[in-house]
GROMACS .gro file of C-alpha atoms in nm:
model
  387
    1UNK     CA    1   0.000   0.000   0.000
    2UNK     CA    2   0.150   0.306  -0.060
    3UNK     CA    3   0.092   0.582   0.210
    4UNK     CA    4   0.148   0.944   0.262
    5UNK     CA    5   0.217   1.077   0.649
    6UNK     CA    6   0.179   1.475   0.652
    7UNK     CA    7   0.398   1.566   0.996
    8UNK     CA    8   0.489   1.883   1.097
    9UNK     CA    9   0.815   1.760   1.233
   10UNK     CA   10   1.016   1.459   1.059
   11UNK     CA   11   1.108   1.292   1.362
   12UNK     CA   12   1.447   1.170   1.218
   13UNK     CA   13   1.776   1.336   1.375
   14UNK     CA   14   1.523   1.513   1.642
   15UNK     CA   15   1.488   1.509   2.018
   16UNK     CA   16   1.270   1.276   2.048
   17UNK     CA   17   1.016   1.343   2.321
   18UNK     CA   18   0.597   1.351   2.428
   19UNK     CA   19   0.420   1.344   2.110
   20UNK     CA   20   0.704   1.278   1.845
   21UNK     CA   21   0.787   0.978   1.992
   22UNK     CA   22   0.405   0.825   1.907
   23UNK     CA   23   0.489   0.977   1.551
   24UNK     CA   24   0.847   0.814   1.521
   25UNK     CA   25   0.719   0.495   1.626
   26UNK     CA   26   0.409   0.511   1.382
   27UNK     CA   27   0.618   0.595   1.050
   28UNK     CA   28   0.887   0.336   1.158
   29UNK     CA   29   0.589   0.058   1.179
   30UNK     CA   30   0.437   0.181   0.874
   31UNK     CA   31   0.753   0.172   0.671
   32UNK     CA   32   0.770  -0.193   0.792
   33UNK     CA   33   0.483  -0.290   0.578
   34UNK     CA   34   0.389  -0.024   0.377
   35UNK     CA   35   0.575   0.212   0.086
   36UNK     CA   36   0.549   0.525   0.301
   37UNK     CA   37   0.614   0.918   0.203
   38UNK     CA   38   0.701   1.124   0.426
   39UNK     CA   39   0.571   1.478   0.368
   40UNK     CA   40   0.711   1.745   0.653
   41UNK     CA   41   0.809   2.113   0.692
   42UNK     CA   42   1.126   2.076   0.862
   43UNK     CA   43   1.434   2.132   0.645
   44UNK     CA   44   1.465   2.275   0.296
   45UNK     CA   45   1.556   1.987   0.086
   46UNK     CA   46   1.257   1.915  -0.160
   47UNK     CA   47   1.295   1.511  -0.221
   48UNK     CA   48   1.542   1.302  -0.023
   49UNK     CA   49   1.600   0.963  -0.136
   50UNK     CA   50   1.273   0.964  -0.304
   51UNK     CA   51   1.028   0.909  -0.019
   52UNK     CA   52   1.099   1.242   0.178
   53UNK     CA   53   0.940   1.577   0.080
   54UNK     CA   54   1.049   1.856   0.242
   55UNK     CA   55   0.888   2.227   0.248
   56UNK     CA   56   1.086   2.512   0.499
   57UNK     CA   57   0.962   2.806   0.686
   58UNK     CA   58   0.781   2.571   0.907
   59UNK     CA   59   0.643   2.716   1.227
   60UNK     CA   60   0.604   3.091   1.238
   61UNK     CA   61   0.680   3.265   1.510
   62UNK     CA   62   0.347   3.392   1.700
   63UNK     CA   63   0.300   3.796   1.638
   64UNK     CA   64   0.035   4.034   1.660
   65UNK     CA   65   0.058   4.003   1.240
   66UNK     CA   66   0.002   3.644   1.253
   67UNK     CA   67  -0.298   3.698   1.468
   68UNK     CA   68  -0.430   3.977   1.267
   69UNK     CA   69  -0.413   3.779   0.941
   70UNK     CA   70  -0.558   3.482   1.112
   71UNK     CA   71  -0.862   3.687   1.178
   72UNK     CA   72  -0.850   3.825   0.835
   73UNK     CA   73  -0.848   3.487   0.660
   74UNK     CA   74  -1.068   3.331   0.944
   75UNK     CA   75  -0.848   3.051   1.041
   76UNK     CA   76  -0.708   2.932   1.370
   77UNK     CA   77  -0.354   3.131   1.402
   78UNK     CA   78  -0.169   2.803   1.464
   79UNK     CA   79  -0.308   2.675   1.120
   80UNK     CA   80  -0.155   3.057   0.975
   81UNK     CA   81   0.173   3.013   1.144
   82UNK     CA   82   0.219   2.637   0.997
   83UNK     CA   83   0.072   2.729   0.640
   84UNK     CA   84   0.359   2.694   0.291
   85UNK     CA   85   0.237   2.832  -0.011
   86UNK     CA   86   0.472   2.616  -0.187
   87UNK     CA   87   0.369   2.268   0.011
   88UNK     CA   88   0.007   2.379  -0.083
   89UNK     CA   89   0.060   2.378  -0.422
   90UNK     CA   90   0.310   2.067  -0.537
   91UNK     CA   91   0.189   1.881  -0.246
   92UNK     CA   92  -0.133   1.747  -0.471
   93UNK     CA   93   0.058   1.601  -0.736
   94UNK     CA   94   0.216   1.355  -0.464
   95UNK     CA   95  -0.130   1.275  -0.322
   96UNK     CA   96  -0.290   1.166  -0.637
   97UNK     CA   97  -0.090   0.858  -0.679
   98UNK     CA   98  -0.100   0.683  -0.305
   99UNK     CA   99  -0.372   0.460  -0.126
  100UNK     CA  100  -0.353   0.661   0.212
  101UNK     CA  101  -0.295   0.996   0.366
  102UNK     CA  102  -0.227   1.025   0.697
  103UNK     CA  103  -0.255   1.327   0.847
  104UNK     CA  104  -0.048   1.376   1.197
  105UNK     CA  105  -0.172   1.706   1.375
  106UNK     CA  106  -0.461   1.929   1.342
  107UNK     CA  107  -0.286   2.220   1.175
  108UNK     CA  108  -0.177   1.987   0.855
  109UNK     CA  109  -0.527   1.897   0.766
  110UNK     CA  110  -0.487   2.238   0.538
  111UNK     CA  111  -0.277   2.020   0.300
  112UNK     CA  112  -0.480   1.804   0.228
  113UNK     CA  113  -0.756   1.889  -0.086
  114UNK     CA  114  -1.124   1.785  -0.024
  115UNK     CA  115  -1.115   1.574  -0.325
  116UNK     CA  116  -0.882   1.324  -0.092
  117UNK     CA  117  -1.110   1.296   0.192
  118UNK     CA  118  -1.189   0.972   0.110
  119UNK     CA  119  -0.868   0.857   0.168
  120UNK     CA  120  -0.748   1.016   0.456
  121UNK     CA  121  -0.680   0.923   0.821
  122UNK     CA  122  -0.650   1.223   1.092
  123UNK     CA  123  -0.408   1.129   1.336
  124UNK     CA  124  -0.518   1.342   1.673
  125UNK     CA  125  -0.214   1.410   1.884
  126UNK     CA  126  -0.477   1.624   2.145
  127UNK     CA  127  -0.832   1.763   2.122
  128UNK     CA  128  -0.661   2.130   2.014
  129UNK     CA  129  -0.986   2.306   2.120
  130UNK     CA  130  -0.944   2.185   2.477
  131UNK     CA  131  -0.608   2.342   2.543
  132UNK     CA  132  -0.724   2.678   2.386
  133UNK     CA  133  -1.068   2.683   2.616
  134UNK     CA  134  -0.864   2.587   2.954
  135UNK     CA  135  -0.593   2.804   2.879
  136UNK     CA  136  -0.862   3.056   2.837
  137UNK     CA  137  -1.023   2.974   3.173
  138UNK     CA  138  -0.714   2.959   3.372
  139UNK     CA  139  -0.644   3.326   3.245
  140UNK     CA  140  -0.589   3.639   3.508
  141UNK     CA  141  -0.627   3.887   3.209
  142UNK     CA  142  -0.937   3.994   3.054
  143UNK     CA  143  -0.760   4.039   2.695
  144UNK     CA  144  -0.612   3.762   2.720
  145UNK     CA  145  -0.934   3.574   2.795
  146UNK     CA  146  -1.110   3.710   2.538
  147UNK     CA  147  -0.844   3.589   2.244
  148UNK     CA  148  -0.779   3.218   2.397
  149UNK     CA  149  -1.177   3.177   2.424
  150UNK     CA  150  -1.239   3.320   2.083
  151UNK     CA  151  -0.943   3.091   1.962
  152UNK     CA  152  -1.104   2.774   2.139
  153UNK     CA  153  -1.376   2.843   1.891
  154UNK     CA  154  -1.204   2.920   1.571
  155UNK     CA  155  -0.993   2.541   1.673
  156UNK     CA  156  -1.316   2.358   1.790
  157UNK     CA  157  -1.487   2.455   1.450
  158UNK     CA  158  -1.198   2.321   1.211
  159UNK     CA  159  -1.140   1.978   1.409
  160UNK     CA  160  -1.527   1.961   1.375
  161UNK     CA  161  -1.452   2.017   0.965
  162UNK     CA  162  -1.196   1.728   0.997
  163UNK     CA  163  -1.428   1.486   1.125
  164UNK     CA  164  -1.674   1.589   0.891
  165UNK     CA  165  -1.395   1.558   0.610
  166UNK     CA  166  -1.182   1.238   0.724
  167UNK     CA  167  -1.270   0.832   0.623
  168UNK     CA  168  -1.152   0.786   0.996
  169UNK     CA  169  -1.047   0.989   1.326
  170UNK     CA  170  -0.777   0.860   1.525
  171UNK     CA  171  -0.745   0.973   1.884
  172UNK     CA  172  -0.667   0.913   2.292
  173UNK     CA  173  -1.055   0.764   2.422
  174UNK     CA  174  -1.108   1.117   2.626
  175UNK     CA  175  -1.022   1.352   2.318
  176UNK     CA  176  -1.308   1.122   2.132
  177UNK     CA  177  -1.542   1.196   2.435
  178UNK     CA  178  -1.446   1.553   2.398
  179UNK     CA  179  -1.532   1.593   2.043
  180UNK     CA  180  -1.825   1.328   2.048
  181UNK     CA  181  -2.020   1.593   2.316
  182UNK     CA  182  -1.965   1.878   1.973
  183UNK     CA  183  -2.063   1.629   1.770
  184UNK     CA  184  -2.450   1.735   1.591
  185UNK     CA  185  -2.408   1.518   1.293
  186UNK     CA  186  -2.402   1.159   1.445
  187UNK     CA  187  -2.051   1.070   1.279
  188UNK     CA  188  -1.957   0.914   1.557
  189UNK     CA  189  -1.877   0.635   1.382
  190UNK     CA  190  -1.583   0.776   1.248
  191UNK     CA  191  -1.363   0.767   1.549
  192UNK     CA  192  -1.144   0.536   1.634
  193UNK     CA  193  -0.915   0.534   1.899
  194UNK     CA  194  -0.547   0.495   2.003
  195UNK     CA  195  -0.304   0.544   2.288
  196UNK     CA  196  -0.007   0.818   2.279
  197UNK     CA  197   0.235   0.582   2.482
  198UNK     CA  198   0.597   0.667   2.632
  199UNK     CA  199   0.918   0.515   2.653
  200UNK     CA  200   0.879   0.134   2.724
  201UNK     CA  201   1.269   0.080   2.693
  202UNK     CA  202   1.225   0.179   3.053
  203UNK     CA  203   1.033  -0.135   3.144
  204UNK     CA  204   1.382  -0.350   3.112
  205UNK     CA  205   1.540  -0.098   3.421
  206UNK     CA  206   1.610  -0.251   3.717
  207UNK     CA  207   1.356  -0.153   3.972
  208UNK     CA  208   1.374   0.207   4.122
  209UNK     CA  209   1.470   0.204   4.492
  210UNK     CA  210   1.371   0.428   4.778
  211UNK     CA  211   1.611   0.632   4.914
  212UNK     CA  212   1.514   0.898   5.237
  213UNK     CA  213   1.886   1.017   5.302
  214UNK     CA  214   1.818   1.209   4.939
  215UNK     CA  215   1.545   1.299   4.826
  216UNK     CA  216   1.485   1.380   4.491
  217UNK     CA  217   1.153   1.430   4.268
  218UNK     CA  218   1.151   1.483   3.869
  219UNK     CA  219   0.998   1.639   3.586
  220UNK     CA  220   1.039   1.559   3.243
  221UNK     CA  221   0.875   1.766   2.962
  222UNK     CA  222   0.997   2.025   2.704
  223UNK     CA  223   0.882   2.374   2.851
  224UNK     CA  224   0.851   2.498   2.452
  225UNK     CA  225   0.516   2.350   2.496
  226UNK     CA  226   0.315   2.629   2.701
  227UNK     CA  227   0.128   2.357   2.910
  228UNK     CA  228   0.423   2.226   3.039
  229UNK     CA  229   0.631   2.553   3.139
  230UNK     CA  230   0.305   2.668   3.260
  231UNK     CA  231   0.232   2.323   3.497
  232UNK     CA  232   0.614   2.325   3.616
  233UNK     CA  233   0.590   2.733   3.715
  234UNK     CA  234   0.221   2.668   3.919
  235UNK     CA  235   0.428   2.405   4.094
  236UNK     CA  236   0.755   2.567   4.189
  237UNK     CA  237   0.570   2.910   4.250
  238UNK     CA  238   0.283   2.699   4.505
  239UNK     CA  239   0.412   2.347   4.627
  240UNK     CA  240   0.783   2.375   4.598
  241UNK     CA  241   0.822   2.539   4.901
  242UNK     CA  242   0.574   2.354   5.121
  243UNK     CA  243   0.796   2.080   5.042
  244UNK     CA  244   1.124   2.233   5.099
  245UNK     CA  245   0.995   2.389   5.435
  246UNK     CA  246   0.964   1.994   5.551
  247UNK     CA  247   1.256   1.834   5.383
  248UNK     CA  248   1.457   2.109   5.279
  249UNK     CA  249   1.724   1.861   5.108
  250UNK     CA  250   1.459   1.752   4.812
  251UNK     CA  251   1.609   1.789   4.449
  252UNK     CA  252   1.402   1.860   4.204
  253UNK     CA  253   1.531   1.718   3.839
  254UNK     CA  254   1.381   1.886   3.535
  255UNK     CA  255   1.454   1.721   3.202
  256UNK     CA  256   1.356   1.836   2.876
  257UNK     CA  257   1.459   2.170   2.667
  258UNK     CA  258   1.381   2.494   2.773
  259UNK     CA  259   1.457   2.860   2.692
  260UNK     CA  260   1.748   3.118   2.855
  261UNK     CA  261   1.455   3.327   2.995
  262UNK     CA  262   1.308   2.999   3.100
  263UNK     CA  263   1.624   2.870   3.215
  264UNK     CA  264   1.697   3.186   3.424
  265UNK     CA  265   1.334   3.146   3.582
  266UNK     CA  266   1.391   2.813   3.697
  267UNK     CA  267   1.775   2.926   3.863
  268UNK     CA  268   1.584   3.147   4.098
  269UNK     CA  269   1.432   2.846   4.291
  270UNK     CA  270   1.622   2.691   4.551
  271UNK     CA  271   1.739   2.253   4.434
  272UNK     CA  272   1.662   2.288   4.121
  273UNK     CA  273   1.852   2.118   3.877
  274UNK     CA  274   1.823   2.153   3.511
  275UNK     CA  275   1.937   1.888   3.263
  276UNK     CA  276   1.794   2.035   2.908
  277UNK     CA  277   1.783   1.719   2.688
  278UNK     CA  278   1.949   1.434   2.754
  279UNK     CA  279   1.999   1.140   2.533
  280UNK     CA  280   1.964   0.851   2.842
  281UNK     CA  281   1.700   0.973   3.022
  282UNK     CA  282   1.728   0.712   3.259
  283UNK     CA  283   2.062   0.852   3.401
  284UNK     CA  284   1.815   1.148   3.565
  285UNK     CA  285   1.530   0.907   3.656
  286UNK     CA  286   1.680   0.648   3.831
  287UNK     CA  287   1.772   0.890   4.118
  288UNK     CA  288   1.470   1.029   4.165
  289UNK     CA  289   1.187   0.834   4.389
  290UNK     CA  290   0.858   1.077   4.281
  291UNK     CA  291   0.708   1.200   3.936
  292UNK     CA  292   0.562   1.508   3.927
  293UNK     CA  293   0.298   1.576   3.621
  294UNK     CA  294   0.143   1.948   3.734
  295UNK     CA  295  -0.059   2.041   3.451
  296UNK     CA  296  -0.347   2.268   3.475
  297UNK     CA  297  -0.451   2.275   3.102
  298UNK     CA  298  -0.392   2.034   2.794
  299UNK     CA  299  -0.579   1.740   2.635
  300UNK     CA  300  -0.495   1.383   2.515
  301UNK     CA  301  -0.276   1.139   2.693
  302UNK     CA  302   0.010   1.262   2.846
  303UNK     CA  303   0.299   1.044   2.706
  304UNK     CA  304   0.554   1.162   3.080
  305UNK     CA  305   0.298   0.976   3.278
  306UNK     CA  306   0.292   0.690   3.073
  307UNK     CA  307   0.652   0.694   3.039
  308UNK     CA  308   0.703   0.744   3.474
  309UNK     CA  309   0.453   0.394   3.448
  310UNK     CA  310   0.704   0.207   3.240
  311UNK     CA  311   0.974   0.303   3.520
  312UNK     CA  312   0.787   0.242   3.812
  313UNK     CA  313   0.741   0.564   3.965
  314UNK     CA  314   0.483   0.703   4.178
  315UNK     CA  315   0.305   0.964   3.983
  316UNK     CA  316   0.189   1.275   4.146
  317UNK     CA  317  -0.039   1.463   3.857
  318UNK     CA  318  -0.379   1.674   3.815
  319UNK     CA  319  -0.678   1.583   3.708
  320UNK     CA  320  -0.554   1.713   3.388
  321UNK     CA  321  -0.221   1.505   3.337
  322UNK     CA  322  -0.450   1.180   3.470
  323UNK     CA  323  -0.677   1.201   3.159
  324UNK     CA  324  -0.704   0.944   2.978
  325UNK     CA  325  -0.463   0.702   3.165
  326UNK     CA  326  -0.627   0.453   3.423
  327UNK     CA  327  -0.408   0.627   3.722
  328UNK     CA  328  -0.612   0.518   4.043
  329UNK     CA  329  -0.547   0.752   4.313
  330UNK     CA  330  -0.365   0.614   4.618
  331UNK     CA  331  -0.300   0.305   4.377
  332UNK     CA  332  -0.067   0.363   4.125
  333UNK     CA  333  -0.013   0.728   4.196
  334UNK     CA  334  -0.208   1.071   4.337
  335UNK     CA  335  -0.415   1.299   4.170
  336UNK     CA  336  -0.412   1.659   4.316
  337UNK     CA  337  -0.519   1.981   4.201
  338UNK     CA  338  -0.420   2.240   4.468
  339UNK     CA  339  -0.138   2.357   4.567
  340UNK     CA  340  -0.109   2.185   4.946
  341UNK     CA  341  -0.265   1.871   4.847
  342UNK     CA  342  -0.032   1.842   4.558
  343UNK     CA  343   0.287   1.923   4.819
  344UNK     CA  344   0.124   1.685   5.077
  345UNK     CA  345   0.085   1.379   4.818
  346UNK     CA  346   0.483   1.393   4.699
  347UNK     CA  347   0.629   1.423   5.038
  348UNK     CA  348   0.406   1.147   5.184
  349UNK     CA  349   0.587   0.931   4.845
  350UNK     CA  350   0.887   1.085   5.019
  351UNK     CA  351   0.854   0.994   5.327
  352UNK     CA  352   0.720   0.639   5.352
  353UNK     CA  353   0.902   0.328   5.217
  354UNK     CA  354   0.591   0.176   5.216
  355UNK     CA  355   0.423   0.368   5.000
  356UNK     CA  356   0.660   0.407   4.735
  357UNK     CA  357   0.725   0.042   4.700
  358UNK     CA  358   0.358  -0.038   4.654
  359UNK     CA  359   0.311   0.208   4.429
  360UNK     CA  360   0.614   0.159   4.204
  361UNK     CA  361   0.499  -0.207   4.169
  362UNK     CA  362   0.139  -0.095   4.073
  363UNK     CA  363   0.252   0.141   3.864
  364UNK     CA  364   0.510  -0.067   3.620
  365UNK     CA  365   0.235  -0.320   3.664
  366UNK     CA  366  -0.054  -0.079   3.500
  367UNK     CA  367   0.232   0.040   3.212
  368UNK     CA  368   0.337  -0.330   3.137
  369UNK     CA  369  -0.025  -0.492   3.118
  370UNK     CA  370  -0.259  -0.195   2.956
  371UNK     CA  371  -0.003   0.069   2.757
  372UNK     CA  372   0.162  -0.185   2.500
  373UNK     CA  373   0.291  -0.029   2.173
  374UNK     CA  374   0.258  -0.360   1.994
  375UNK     CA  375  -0.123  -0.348   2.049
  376UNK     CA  376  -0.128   0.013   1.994
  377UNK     CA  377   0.028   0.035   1.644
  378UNK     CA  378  -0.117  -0.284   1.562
  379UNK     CA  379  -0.461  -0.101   1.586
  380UNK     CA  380  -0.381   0.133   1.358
  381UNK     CA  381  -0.286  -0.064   1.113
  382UNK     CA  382  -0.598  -0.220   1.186
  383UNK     CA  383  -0.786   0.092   1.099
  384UNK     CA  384  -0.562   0.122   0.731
  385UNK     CA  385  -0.719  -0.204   0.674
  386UNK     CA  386  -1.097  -0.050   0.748
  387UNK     CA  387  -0.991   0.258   0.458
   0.00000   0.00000   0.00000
């Protein structure tokens, strides 16, 4: 069968992290039984070794322009800042003469021409709408407010298109819930879901052992992505110090890339120690005993939990960063979503043996026996077979 995947981001020779890992490890099983394009705006080559199309300019950088022109040409801004005149126009050519698109994020659906509907999987990385509307809801300024809410809408309304547009929409079970409740049409039989999963290399470590002489809790998560600089900064501005006040030797690990403003932020906060990327992740993990997920906004499955499963960790994480993910509070982890409670839950992970051991085993248990990629990709491929 001969398939086109339309990425943002070819995952080859990147950092490999949260949602670019499910991508990776979907083109890799594709190319396994499939003849597979690869259509993506990262570098400025045009073919590579004849199944690699490249487009650059990729990913705008937001600007009052950009947001101006969205609302000019009535489309979401994230859809404006992704959009390549040039991709638009040779990319149709290429389409014409494969079996199957599949389209990998919400803001590449504007590549593809109606008259290839038929023949076109959406591959939902989050319900995009849901960020927008939290972020909206979680904002202290009234301008602000206003432009995430009225964004919500402009995003809710074109994943709406999609499903009216796509053979088949792929996504996490509570992003099809999400969209199901917008749903007027009945096309509910459309969806069809999937699991954005983590690292399982992680479930071959030796188990994690508890250690009170040093504590040490960790984060992993690029803070690029707003959700995750914005979860990590409610944390260290709230709980961090509750913490600290009661075992003032915790280390908190952070991996994942961040900014210099970002990185000068998080230098202000007393045991903090930043790693940026880092190629074995597990040379960060395995010192830590607790897994902090703070989120207050985002949607889908959120691939660090599932990830802190496959190692064993306790998880300490929102309501949010639980979605989707059969985390059982006081089980395989805690779910808080204030500031004490969340403090409260990681130093009680801290501070019993007992605890951490039966939740470490619960929690590699969960990751091993419900998250497998095998079973994951398999379904997918499953769903090509459907088209």
């Amino acid at each position: 069968m001969k398939i086109c995947f339309v990425t943002p981001l070819d995952p080859e020779g990147c950092e490999i992290s949260g949602g670019l890992l499910k991508t990776s490890k979907l083109i890799h099983y594709l190319k396994q039984y499939h003849d597979v394009t690869l259509v993506s705006l990262t570098q400025e080559k045009k073919l590579v070794s004849g199944n690699k199309f490249y487009v650059s300019e990729r990913h705008k950088k937001p600007s009052l322009l950009n947001l101006l022109k969205s609302y000019l040409l009535r489309k979401p801004v994230s859809v404006i800042r992704n959009y390549n005149s040039r991709l638009k126009s040779e990319i149709s050519e290429l389409l014409e003469n494969v079996d199957v698109i599949v389209v990998d994020h919400f803001f590449m659906y504007q590549y593809i021409d109606r008259r290839f509907d038929n023949k076109t999987i959406y591959h939902a990385h989050n319900a995009e709408f849901l960020i927008w509307l939290r972020r909206a809801k979680l904002s202290n300024n009234f301008f602000a407010k206003i432009v995430l809410g009225f964004e919500s809408i402009r995003v809710r309304n074109m994943e709406l298109d999609i499903l009216k547009r796509t053979r088949f929409f792929v996504a996490a079970p509570n992003d099809i819930q999400v969209i199901k409740e917008l749903d007027d049409e009945n096309l509910g039989f459309k969806f069809r879901e999937t699991y954005h999963l983590g690292d399982d290399s992680l479930l071959n470590k030796p188990d994690l052992q508890y250690s009170s002489s040093s504590p040490a809790i960790c984060f992993v998560g690029g803070l690029n992505w707003n959700p995750n600089y914005d979860g990590i900064k409610w944390f260290l501005d709230s709980s961090w110090s509750l913490i600290l006040e009661r075992l003032p030797t915790t280390v908190l690990h952070i991996v994942g890339s961040a900014s210099k403003e970002q990185n000068e932020y998080l230098k202000t906060f007393p045991n903090v120690i930043t790693h940026g990327f880092v190629s074995d992740i597990d040379s960060v993990l395995s010192k830590c005993t607790a897994f902090v997920c703070p989120l207050k906004y985002g949607s889908g499955m959120k691939v660090k939990n599932i990830t802190a499963l496959y190692r064993g960790f306790p998880i300490v994480t929102t309501s949010v960063g639980a979605e989707g993910i059969n985390i059982r509070d006081g089980f395989t982890g805690f779910i808080a979503d204030t500031e004490e409670l969340f403090a409260n839950r990681v130093l009680e992970i801290l501070e019993s043996q007992s605890i951490f051991e039966t939740m470490s085993y619960n929690a590699r248990e969960l990751g091993c026996s419900q998250y497998s990629w095998a079973a994951t990709l398999n379904k997918f491929g499953a769903v090509l077979n459907e088209l």
